Amino acid sequence: MSNENRYNAIIRIHCPDKEGIIASVTNFIKKYSGNVVALDQHVDISNNHFFMRVEWEMESFQLPFDEIEKQFQNEIADSFQMHWTLNSTKQHPKMALFVSRLSHCIYDLLARYQAKELEVEIPVIISNHLELKPIAEQFGIEFHHFHITKENKEDQEEKELILLKEKGVDFVVLARYMQIISPKFIESYPNNIINIHHSFLPAFAGAKPYHAAYERGVKIIGATSHYVTENLDAGPIIDQDIIRISHNDSIKSLVQKGKDIEKIVLSRAVKAHVNRKTLVYKNRTVIFN
Amino acid sequence: MSNENRYNAIIRIHCPDKEGIIASVTNFIKKYSGNVVALDQHVDISNNHFFMRVEWEMESFQLPFDEIEKQFQNEIADSFQMHWTLNSTKQHPKMALFVSRLSHCIYDLLARYQAKELEVEIPVIISNHLELKPIAEQFGIEFHHFHITKENKEDQEEKELILLKEKGVDFVVLARYMQIISPKFIESYPNNIINIHHSFLPAFAGAKPYHAAYERGVKIIGATSHYVTENLDAGPIIDQDIIRISHNDSIKSLVQKGKDIEKIVLSRAVKAHVNRKTLVYKNRTVIFN
Amino acid sequence: MSNENRYNAIIRIHCPDKEGIIASVTNFIKKYSGNVVALDQHVDISNNHFFMRVEWEMESFQLPFDEIEKQFQNEIADSFQMHWTLNSTKQHPKMALFVSRLSHCIYDLLARYQAKELEVEIPVIISNHLELKPIAEQFGIEFHHFHITKENKEDQEEKELILLKEKGVDFVVLARYMQIISPKFIESYPNNIINIHHSFLPAFAGAKPYHAAYERGVKIIGATSHYVTENLDAGPIIDQDIIRISHNDSIKSLVQKGKDIEKIVLSRAVKAHVNRKTLVYKNRTVIFN
Amino acid sequence: MSNENRYNAIIRIHCPDKEGIIASVTNFIKKYSGNVVALDQHVDISNNHFFMRVEWEMESFQLPFDEIEKQFQNEIADSFQMHWTLNSTKQHPKMALFVSRLSHCIYDLLARYQAKELEVEIPVIISNHLELKPIAEQFGIEFHHFHITKENKEDQEEKELILLKEKGVDFVVLARYMQIISPKFIESYPNNIINIHHSFLPAFAGAKPYHAAYERGVKIIGATSHYVTENLDAGPIIDQDIIRISHNDSIKSLVQKGKDIEKIVLSRAVKAHVNRKTLVYKNRTVIFN
């Protein structure tokens, strides 16, 4: 987009279901001459709850972007008791990567970043180990090492949070980061910490899922990307995928095959998040088109 | 739905893209106190064309179903140059099954029909062979045999069309019917004849696709369900699926594995059609959620 | 196969791994002029255990089929401490179907049976309900109703076992049979009772897996076919498959989508069992090519 | 493997089918006290042709590796008219990467290489463009730029071949290299040039397959990795995979989704080749377990 004004606005909404929500929202956009380029809505019938994502072009929109919030709240959101967020496609969110020793997910994300496939900024990579520092350097990204022990965990996480704030980080991606994040840290980034778990959750939650899958003799293994909540491996699922295996696979080959789906699933989840296509409600996600 | 009034109306629309279409349509529904239960829209940016499917409850709707057509045309459709169709979930479309000798697709469809998974009526099964007559009888459905030769094809198809008209047939499913349908027949049911082709189109169009797949040494085979047009195997694709194969597979095992995806893909396509979730434009389909 | 002598012998073996097993077994077949048409072997390295399935043509084989057992035991099996079974492709195993109220799996299996895709005999269908009796009649198969209550379960299962023995049943398929089988029954058919569980085990074991999947907000659902053991839903897995879902899916649509994979996975498992391609060891299966 | 002697020998064989091949080969290994760790065989019944891959441990083998060739030829291969190759797992094949401007495949391969997931050496990366030179540098691999025009193609390919010979390159991977390789070049590396085609071949062979897929309105796109032969996009297929798309996908999103399967499929094909699990016969591949 060469032109400063050629960007889109995105609103994500959820509220109790009621007649006329879509009409009201689209009328609002029409009133200021906005052209809708994407609209996806969903009704959770069992909870009688409404969800919508609408994206429109700002070029010809008669309301400046920074006045939308106030107008939309007054004209529309109040009367429907909406929870809603507004974003612009001009703002590229800032993503921090947390890694440990395994390189497949970080490589996949950084390669996409460098190829401009992911519309993010990556101000910092954080690790509890030093092994992947050279990869951060390869890609010219700041790397910070926080050695974590049972004793210093609270302190270190506090320092990490300070660093993230300094860097203006919007969301965190745990790219096979082998540490459990404390509730306090999670609360600082609600629905903004994305993890990749190397199994088809809820099967094989916890540690060593490939060993457990091998023991159980499953014929398919999976990977799950989810938002991190206080309940380990139980947060809202963003994406999942699987790969077929057989008795021929050793634990070692499960690990290798698994890496391929882990990195793909994590990247898809990050992309959905970055493109503001996710919405969390009652520990589940709506993933808009 | 126990209650006579508890049904939904469905409108499918396509028209040149323009500001305000969604607002206008949803305003129309809101005005008569309709509650939208599903709305899916799509913009084909390269053709600047708009598509929408909207479904709402009729129970509280202030306009009788048979007046919707006129009102919608006047109030909305005219100004946007819409092509559109209105359906009610009360009307179960009438489906004719055309079969030859293979039973897997017909069994799958009839089993779903009998289990009330498919909201259709099946007044008639037509075949150019007698082998599957016992299956029609098993399920208590009228079976008509039309022996087809090069010489009598035109005559026989005419008789088939008369029979279909008599039975009030809305759409035709070719469940591995091994005859090419003539253009005249196709014109009588535009975008209402569904075929299952036993390959991943456009690969291996034409006869004997499994033999061709074996010869080429592919590692995946597929099935494609599409609307029938004058161009053989080139009509708008409704659904496709695949299964992984290997050098171990003989042509015979390809045929057997293929049957499983053929019947699943055909059933999914029929279900999408029956639920009015398909829309054809420029030889491609939009498949609504 | 028109000719009485044109059939194959199949031996499935497992034993501690050792040098020379394959050479010994294939020498045995060569010695009597047998032509191997399929050989698949597997070594479980962590248990140092060897598995093999070998199939050869009997037409030119110099040893009559009913002498193979004795000779193979003496010449080969003893020295390697083999567990092994011998089958002939002429013997079609006898399968009993246990069903409750859902028809999709039974239809799929019976349609394959009638199309001669499954090389079995089906002497009897057993159910704790009467709903599916008409389907058994449709296909001309004996149907027996055993009403089961907490009180009469032991008695009824005993009567079922007597019936199965009478009919010469080799293995049992639970085609969405909604009863837990008692240990005594299971012991009568070790590794010969095949169940289809409507989830991707070990996720969502137990009752109502689709409800649980919906609650958890997974993006993929699955089906698992396994041999029944005393531990509910924990027996050796034969096959699994999955289908992608989204937030748009209600529990009802999960159930419908799930049916498609349930029936396909169950049929694949039955076919593997019938073709003697399965071998159970330490609660896992080896599935030969 | 810490020990110099702890490696495996691999023999791949194909020959006319006949009684006793497996027995003869496994006897040969047994005779010299070799322990088979993997054996996979296949019979192409329509061509009456036999294929086998056998891998055994060299540690206790009584014949030195460099005498195997002569002994096996005399004792076994001659009498069965075998085509066969012998490899050692100690020899890591040398792979040259050919790239143009797209980075996803090269990143994926280099990340695996650096993580020691691929047992190859990569002495050189060759490109007709300069864009990806920084990536080669990132990973510390020699990069050579060969600008190609219609006029200089023959010359440049000759220089490339000289360079490949100098570097001892065993096989070539075209990681989205956007040039057609001339027959002369192909002849220098028969069945040793691996290409990734960005469609589900044979559908959409040739240029711009995603555009063609979009035009045709398919619901699934694919990627195909194959050995390069003189017939463009028609060489023996090593691996294929697919991803589901919808009418919502633009050509741009097809390209992005396609990249994910391209890189995974190419990497799987390279791994199969490196592990000596592929065998080409009559323009098709046997891919051993």
mmCIF file of N, CA and C in Angstrom, chain B residues 114-204:
data_model
loop_
_atom_site.group_PDB
_atom_site.id
_atom_site.type_symbol
_atom_site.label_atom_id
_atom_site.label_comp_id
_atom_site.label_asym_id
_atom_site.label_seq_id
_atom_site.Cartn_x
_atom_site.Cartn_y
_atom_site.Cartn_z
ATOM 1 N N GLN B 114 -32.524 -42.230 4.873
ATOM 2 C CA GLN B 114 -33.366 -43.001 5.796
ATOM 3 C C GLN B 114 -33.136 -42.581 7.245
ATOM 4 N N ALA B 115 -31.901 -42.187 7.567
ATOM 5 C CA ALA B 115 -31.599 -41.721 8.926
ATOM 6 C C ALA B 115 -31.987 -40.252 9.118
ATOM 7 N N LYS B 116 -32.664 -39.682 8.109
ATOM 8 C CA LYS B 116 -33.132 -38.288 8.150
ATOM 9 C C LYS B 116 -31.980 -37.283 8.282
ATOM 10 N N GLU B 117 -30.824 -37.664 7.777
ATOM 11 C CA GLU B 117 -29.693 -36.743 7.808
ATOM 12 C C GLU B 117 -29.760 -35.780 6.612
ATOM 13 N N LEU B 118 -30.422 -36.220 5.546
ATOM 14 C CA LEU B 118 -30.569 -35.400 4.338
ATOM 15 C C LEU B 118 -31.997 -34.927 4.212
ATOM 16 N N GLU B 119 -32.194 -33.615 4.191
ATOM 17 C CA GLU B 119 -33.564 -33.098 4.143
ATOM 18 C C GLU B 119 -34.069 -32.993 2.706
ATOM 19 N N VAL B 120 -34.266 -34.147 2.108
ATOM 20 C CA VAL B 120 -34.776 -34.221 0.742
ATOM 21 C C VAL B 120 -35.906 -35.243 0.671
ATOM 22 N N GLU B 121 -36.604 -35.196 -0.456
ATOM 23 C CA GLU B 121 -37.439 -36.318 -0.847
ATOM 24 C C GLU B 121 -36.782 -36.975 -2.060
ATOM 25 N N ILE B 122 -36.925 -38.289 -2.135
ATOM 26 C CA ILE B 122 -36.353 -38.996 -3.290
ATOM 27 C C ILE B 122 -37.478 -39.757 -3.986
ATOM 28 N N PRO B 123 -38.121 -39.115 -4.956
ATOM 29 C CA PRO B 123 -39.267 -39.780 -5.582
ATOM 30 C C PRO B 123 -38.864 -40.876 -6.563
ATOM 31 N N VAL B 124 -37.622 -40.863 -7.056
ATOM 32 C CA VAL B 124 -37.311 -41.796 -8.124
ATOM 33 C C VAL B 124 -35.802 -42.037 -8.254
ATOM 34 N N ILE B 125 -35.481 -43.289 -8.563
ATOM 35 C CA ILE B 125 -34.103 -43.670 -8.919
ATOM 36 C C ILE B 125 -34.125 -44.151 -10.362
ATOM 37 N N ILE B 126 -33.207 -43.636 -11.163
ATOM 38 C CA ILE B 126 -33.165 -43.969 -12.596
ATOM 39 C C ILE B 126 -31.824 -44.624 -12.903
ATOM 40 N N SER B 127 -31.874 -45.671 -13.734
ATOM 41 C CA SER B 127 -30.613 -46.337 -14.094
ATOM 42 C C SER B 127 -30.652 -46.840 -15.523
ATOM 43 N N ASN B 128 -29.484 -46.912 -16.119
ATOM 44 C CA ASN B 128 -29.359 -47.555 -17.426
ATOM 45 C C ASN B 128 -29.051 -49.048 -17.297
ATOM 46 N N HIS B 129 -29.052 -49.547 -16.084
ATOM 47 C CA HIS B 129 -28.820 -50.971 -15.821
ATOM 48 C C HIS B 129 -29.802 -51.445 -14.757
ATOM 49 N N LEU B 130 -29.874 -52.755 -14.601
ATOM 50 C CA LEU B 130 -30.834 -53.295 -13.629
ATOM 51 C C LEU B 130 -30.195 -53.708 -12.306
ATOM 52 N N GLU B 131 -28.873 -53.712 -12.237
ATOM 53 C CA GLU B 131 -28.180 -54.280 -11.072
ATOM 54 C C GLU B 131 -28.618 -53.677 -9.735
ATOM 55 N N LEU B 132 -28.867 -52.397 -9.704
ATOM 56 C CA LEU B 132 -29.125 -51.758 -8.406
ATOM 57 C C LEU B 132 -30.616 -51.659 -8.075
ATOM 58 N N LYS B 133 -31.447 -52.248 -8.925
ATOM 59 C CA LYS B 133 -32.882 -52.232 -8.645
ATOM 60 C C LYS B 133 -33.207 -52.785 -7.243
ATOM 61 N N PRO B 134 -32.568 -53.894 -6.829
ATOM 62 C CA PRO B 134 -32.882 -54.418 -5.494
ATOM 63 C C PRO B 134 -32.604 -53.417 -4.375
ATOM 64 N N ILE B 135 -31.606 -52.555 -4.556
ATOM 65 C CA ILE B 135 -31.323 -51.564 -3.513
ATOM 66 C C ILE B 135 -32.452 -50.544 -3.440
ATOM 67 N N ALA B 136 -32.937 -50.109 -4.585
ATOM 68 C CA ALA B 136 -34.083 -49.192 -4.589
ATOM 69 C C ALA B 136 -35.264 -49.841 -3.852
ATOM 70 N N GLU B 137 -35.474 -51.115 -4.141
ATOM 71 C CA GLU B 137 -36.569 -51.823 -3.480
ATOM 72 C C GLU B 137 -36.337 -51.938 -1.971
ATOM 73 N N GLN B 138 -35.090 -52.259 -1.591
ATOM 74 C CA GLN B 138 -34.718 -52.313 -0.164
ATOM 75 C C GLN B 138 -35.188 -51.058 0.569
ATOM 76 N N PHE B 139 -35.050 -49.917 -0.094
ATOM 77 C CA PHE B 139 -35.376 -48.649 0.552
ATOM 78 C C PHE B 139 -36.758 -48.136 0.158
ATOM 79 N N GLY B 140 -37.494 -48.956 -0.598
ATOM 80 C CA GLY B 140 -38.855 -48.570 -0.953
ATOM 81 C C GLY B 140 -38.954 -47.370 -1.873
ATOM 82 N N ILE B 141 -38.039 -47.237 -2.813
ATOM 83 C CA ILE B 141 -38.069 -46.093 -3.730
ATOM 84 C C ILE B 141 -38.288 -46.584 -5.160
ATOM 85 N N GLU B 142 -39.134 -45.867 -5.882
ATOM 86 C CA GLU B 142 -39.438 -46.214 -7.266
ATOM 87 C C GLU B 142 -38.180 -46.284 -8.120
ATOM 88 N N PHE B 143 -38.071 -47.328 -8.926
ATOM 89 C CA PHE B 143 -36.879 -47.511 -9.765
ATOM 90 C C PHE B 143 -37.321 -47.567 -11.222
ATOM 91 N N HIS B 144 -36.677 -46.776 -12.074
ATOM 92 C CA HIS B 144 -37.003 -46.810 -13.501
ATOM 93 C C HIS B 144 -35.764 -47.147 -14.307
ATOM 94 N N HIS B 145 -35.918 -48.094 -15.188
ATOM 95 C CA HIS B 145 -34.799 -48.531 -16.017
ATOM 96 C C HIS B 145 -34.912 -47.923 -17.412
ATOM 97 N N PHE B 146 -33.895 -47.164 -17.809
ATOM 98 C CA PHE B 146 -33.846 -46.623 -19.165
ATOM 99 C C PHE B 146 -32.590 -47.165 -19.845
ATOM 100 N N HIS B 147 -32.748 -48.169 -20.626
ATOM 101 C CA HIS B 147 -31.619 -48.721 -21.367
ATOM 102 C C HIS B 147 -31.180 -47.682 -22.401
ATOM 103 N N ILE B 148 -29.878 -47.359 -22.397
ATOM 104 C CA ILE B 148 -29.397 -46.289 -23.266
ATOM 105 C C ILE B 148 -28.428 -46.835 -24.318
ATOM 106 N N THR B 149 -28.704 -46.495 -25.582
ATOM 107 C CA THR B 149 -27.753 -46.802 -26.652
ATOM 108 C C THR B 149 -27.475 -45.499 -27.397
ATOM 109 N N LYS B 150 -26.475 -45.524 -28.235
ATOM 110 C CA LYS B 150 -26.162 -44.342 -29.025
ATOM 111 C C LYS B 150 -27.411 -43.870 -29.780
ATOM 112 N N GLU B 151 -28.165 -44.860 -30.290
ATOM 113 C CA GLU B 151 -29.311 -44.543 -31.150
ATOM 114 C C GLU B 151 -30.487 -43.956 -30.369
ATOM 115 N N ASN B 152 -30.765 -44.547 -29.201
ATOM 116 C CA ASN B 152 -31.990 -44.125 -28.500
ATOM 117 C C ASN B 152 -31.756 -43.055 -27.435
ATOM 118 N N LYS B 153 -30.520 -42.606 -27.305
ATOM 119 C CA LYS B 153 -30.182 -41.712 -26.187
ATOM 120 C C LYS B 153 -31.095 -40.487 -26.112
ATOM 121 N N GLU B 154 -31.266 -39.814 -27.258
ATOM 122 C CA GLU B 154 -32.074 -38.598 -27.253
ATOM 123 C C GLU B 154 -33.499 -38.904 -26.776
ATOM 124 N N ASP B 155 -34.077 -39.959 -27.350
ATOM 125 C CA ASP B 155 -35.432 -40.361 -26.951
ATOM 126 C C ASP B 155 -35.519 -40.685 -25.461
ATOM 127 N N GLN B 156 -34.572 -41.480 -25.027
ATOM 128 C CA GLN B 156 -34.618 -41.923 -23.627
ATOM 129 C C GLN B 156 -34.477 -40.733 -22.667
ATOM 130 N N GLU B 157 -33.576 -39.838 -22.989
ATOM 131 C CA GLU B 157 -33.407 -38.660 -22.117
ATOM 132 C C GLU B 157 -34.674 -37.820 -22.080
ATOM 133 N N GLU B 158 -35.357 -37.743 -23.224
ATOM 134 C CA GLU B 158 -36.617 -37.005 -23.253
ATOM 135 C C GLU B 158 -37.629 -37.657 -22.310
ATOM 136 N N LYS B 159 -37.697 -38.976 -22.381
ATOM 137 C CA LYS B 159 -38.615 -39.695 -21.477
ATOM 138 C C LYS B 159 -38.226 -39.502 -20.014
ATOM 139 N N GLU B 160 -36.928 -39.521 -19.764
ATOM 140 C CA GLU B 160 -36.464 -39.277 -18.393
ATOM 141 C C GLU B 160 -36.908 -37.894 -17.910
ATOM 142 N N LEU B 161 -36.759 -36.891 -18.796
ATOM 143 C CA LEU B 161 -37.144 -35.526 -18.407
ATOM 144 C C LEU B 161 -38.634 -35.436 -18.104
ATOM 145 N N ILE B 162 -39.433 -36.148 -18.902
ATOM 146 C CA ILE B 162 -40.881 -36.164 -18.650
ATOM 147 C C ILE B 162 -41.163 -36.777 -17.286
ATOM 148 N N LEU B 163 -40.490 -37.894 -16.997
ATOM 149 C CA LEU B 163 -40.667 -38.547 -15.697
ATOM 150 C C LEU B 163 -40.249 -37.617 -14.550
ATOM 151 N N LEU B 164 -39.102 -36.952 -14.712
ATOM 152 C CA LEU B 164 -38.626 -36.040 -13.663
ATOM 153 C C LEU B 164 -39.630 -34.918 -13.426
ATOM 154 N N LYS B 165 -40.178 -34.399 -14.506
ATOM 155 C CA LYS B 165 -41.165 -33.326 -14.384
ATOM 156 C C LYS B 165 -42.406 -33.821 -13.634
ATOM 157 N N GLU B 166 -42.871 -34.982 -14.059
ATOM 158 C CA GLU B 166 -44.015 -35.627 -13.394
ATOM 159 C C GLU B 166 -43.819 -35.747 -11.889
ATOM 160 N N LYS B 167 -42.605 -36.118 -11.516
ATOM 161 C CA LYS B 167 -42.310 -36.358 -10.099
ATOM 162 C C LYS B 167 -41.951 -35.062 -9.371
ATOM 163 N N GLY B 168 -41.911 -33.965 -10.122
ATOM 164 C CA GLY B 168 -41.573 -32.677 -9.493
ATOM 165 C C GLY B 168 -40.131 -32.583 -9.023
ATOM 166 N N VAL B 169 -39.243 -33.252 -9.724
ATOM 167 C CA VAL B 169 -37.842 -33.300 -9.302
ATOM 168 C C VAL B 169 -37.176 -31.924 -9.420
ATOM 169 N N ASP B 170 -36.484 -31.517 -8.335
ATOM 170 C CA ASP B 170 -35.789 -30.236 -8.320
ATOM 171 C C ASP B 170 -34.344 -30.338 -8.769
ATOM 172 N N PHE B 171 -33.716 -31.441 -8.406
ATOM 173 C CA PHE B 171 -32.307 -31.583 -8.812
ATOM 174 C C PHE B 171 -31.943 -33.054 -8.945
ATOM 175 N N VAL B 172 -30.879 -33.289 -9.700
ATOM 176 C CA VAL B 172 -30.485 -34.643 -10.079
ATOM 177 C C VAL B 172 -29.088 -34.923 -9.533
ATOM 178 N N VAL B 173 -28.915 -36.108 -8.968
ATOM 179 C CA VAL B 173 -27.586 -36.519 -8.504
ATOM 180 C C VAL B 173 -27.117 -37.722 -9.310
ATOM 181 N N LEU B 174 -25.982 -37.567 -9.973
ATOM 182 C CA LEU B 174 -25.392 -38.665 -10.730
ATOM 183 C C LEU B 174 -24.442 -39.417 -9.795
ATOM 184 N N ALA B 175 -24.956 -40.512 -9.220
ATOM 185 C CA ALA B 175 -24.202 -41.247 -8.205
ATOM 186 C C ALA B 175 -23.404 -42.365 -8.865
ATOM 187 N N ARG B 176 -22.348 -41.984 -9.545
ATOM 188 C CA ARG B 176 -21.555 -42.859 -10.406
ATOM 189 C C ARG B 176 -22.421 -43.404 -11.547
ATOM 190 N N TYR B 177 -23.109 -42.468 -12.225
ATOM 191 C CA TYR B 177 -23.897 -42.794 -13.412
ATOM 192 C C TYR B 177 -22.949 -42.719 -14.590
ATOM 193 N N MET B 178 -22.757 -43.830 -15.293
ATOM 194 C CA MET B 178 -21.671 -43.918 -16.269
ATOM 195 C C MET B 178 -22.087 -43.503 -17.678
ATOM 196 N N GLN B 179 -22.904 -42.481 -17.778
ATOM 197 C CA GLN B 179 -23.337 -41.982 -19.072
ATOM 198 C C GLN B 179 -23.076 -40.478 -19.135
ATOM 199 N N ILE B 180 -22.723 -40.022 -20.311
ATOM 200 C CA ILE B 180 -22.611 -38.583 -20.497
ATOM 201 C C ILE B 180 -23.996 -38.015 -20.758
ATOM 202 N N ILE B 181 -24.341 -36.950 -20.045
ATOM 203 C CA ILE B 181 -25.659 -36.314 -20.169
ATOM 204 C C ILE B 181 -25.601 -35.317 -21.327
ATOM 205 N N SER B 182 -26.640 -35.289 -22.130
ATOM 206 C CA SER B 182 -26.622 -34.399 -23.292
ATOM 207 C C SER B 182 -26.913 -32.952 -22.890
ATOM 208 N N PRO B 183 -26.439 -32.008 -23.694
ATOM 209 C CA PRO B 183 -26.647 -30.577 -23.388
ATOM 210 C C PRO B 183 -28.115 -30.242 -23.154
ATOM 211 N N LYS B 184 -28.999 -30.860 -23.917
ATOM 212 C CA LYS B 184 -30.421 -30.527 -23.766
ATOM 213 C C LYS B 184 -30.917 -30.874 -22.362
ATOM 214 N N PHE B 185 -30.512 -32.024 -21.885
ATOM 215 C CA PHE B 185 -30.886 -32.445 -20.534
ATOM 216 C C PHE B 185 -30.300 -31.466 -19.504
ATOM 217 N N ILE B 186 -29.040 -31.134 -19.687
ATOM 218 C CA ILE B 186 -28.360 -30.229 -18.742
ATOM 219 C C ILE B 186 -29.065 -28.883 -18.669
ATOM 220 N N GLU B 187 -29.508 -28.391 -19.848
ATOM 221 C CA GLU B 187 -30.220 -27.100 -19.867
ATOM 222 C C GLU B 187 -31.518 -27.122 -19.079
ATOM 223 N N SER B 188 -32.111 -28.294 -18.952
ATOM 224 C CA SER B 188 -33.360 -28.389 -18.186
ATOM 225 C C SER B 188 -33.114 -28.286 -16.688
ATOM 226 N N TYR B 189 -31.898 -28.548 -16.264
ATOM 227 C CA TYR B 189 -31.563 -28.461 -14.835
ATOM 228 C C TYR B 189 -30.243 -27.696 -14.629
ATOM 229 N N PRO B 190 -30.219 -26.423 -15.005
ATOM 230 C CA PRO B 190 -28.954 -25.677 -14.889
ATOM 231 C C PRO B 190 -28.521 -25.560 -13.423
ATOM 232 N N ASN B 191 -27.271 -25.888 -13.173
ATOM 233 C CA ASN B 191 -26.715 -25.869 -11.801
ATOM 234 C C ASN B 191 -27.547 -26.713 -10.839
ATOM 235 N N ASN B 192 -28.197 -27.704 -11.376
ATOM 236 C CA ASN B 192 -28.994 -28.599 -10.544
ATOM 237 C C ASN B 192 -28.740 -30.065 -10.854
ATOM 238 N N ILE B 193 -27.626 -30.336 -11.511
ATOM 239 C CA ILE B 193 -27.198 -31.722 -11.696
ATOM 240 C C ILE B 193 -25.827 -31.853 -11.051
ATOM 241 N N ILE B 194 -25.741 -32.724 -10.064
ATOM 242 C CA ILE B 194 -24.499 -32.892 -9.301
ATOM 243 C C ILE B 194 -23.860 -34.210 -9.695
ATOM 244 N N ASN B 195 -22.592 -34.157 -10.053
ATOM 245 C CA ASN B 195 -21.864 -35.375 -10.427
ATOM 246 C C ASN B 195 -20.735 -35.631 -9.443
ATOM 247 N N ILE B 196 -20.350 -36.897 -9.316
ATOM 248 C CA ILE B 196 -19.126 -37.227 -8.580
ATOM 249 C C ILE B 196 -18.134 -37.795 -9.585
ATOM 250 N N HIS B 197 -16.987 -37.134 -9.679
ATOM 251 C CA HIS B 197 -15.940 -37.648 -10.560
ATOM 252 C C HIS B 197 -14.866 -38.295 -9.705
ATOM 253 N N HIS B 198 -14.429 -39.471 -10.104
ATOM 254 C CA HIS B 198 -13.519 -40.233 -9.246
ATOM 255 C C HIS B 198 -12.058 -39.868 -9.472
ATOM 256 N N SER B 199 -11.791 -38.572 -9.420
ATOM 257 C CA SER B 199 -10.401 -38.118 -9.377
ATOM 258 C C SER B 199 -10.391 -36.708 -8.830
ATOM 259 N N PHE B 200 -9.175 -36.259 -8.557
ATOM 260 C CA PHE B 200 -8.981 -34.911 -8.103
ATOM 261 C C PHE B 200 -8.918 -34.009 -9.329
ATOM 262 N N LEU B 201 -10.067 -33.560 -9.810
ATOM 263 C CA LEU B 201 -10.102 -32.705 -11.000
ATOM 264 C C LEU B 201 -9.311 -31.419 -10.762
ATOM 265 N N PRO B 202 -8.658 -30.870 -11.785
ATOM 266 C CA PRO B 202 -8.697 -31.268 -13.182
ATOM 267 C C PRO B 202 -7.736 -32.402 -13.541
ATOM 268 N N ALA B 203 -7.051 -33.000 -12.581
ATOM 269 C CA ALA B 203 -6.205 -34.143 -12.924
ATOM 270 C C ALA B 203 -7.109 -35.316 -13.288
ATOM 271 N N PHE B 204 -6.751 -36.018 -14.326
ATOM 272 C CA PHE B 204 -7.453 -37.238 -14.685
ATOM 273 C C PHE B 204 -8.940 -37.050 -14.961
#
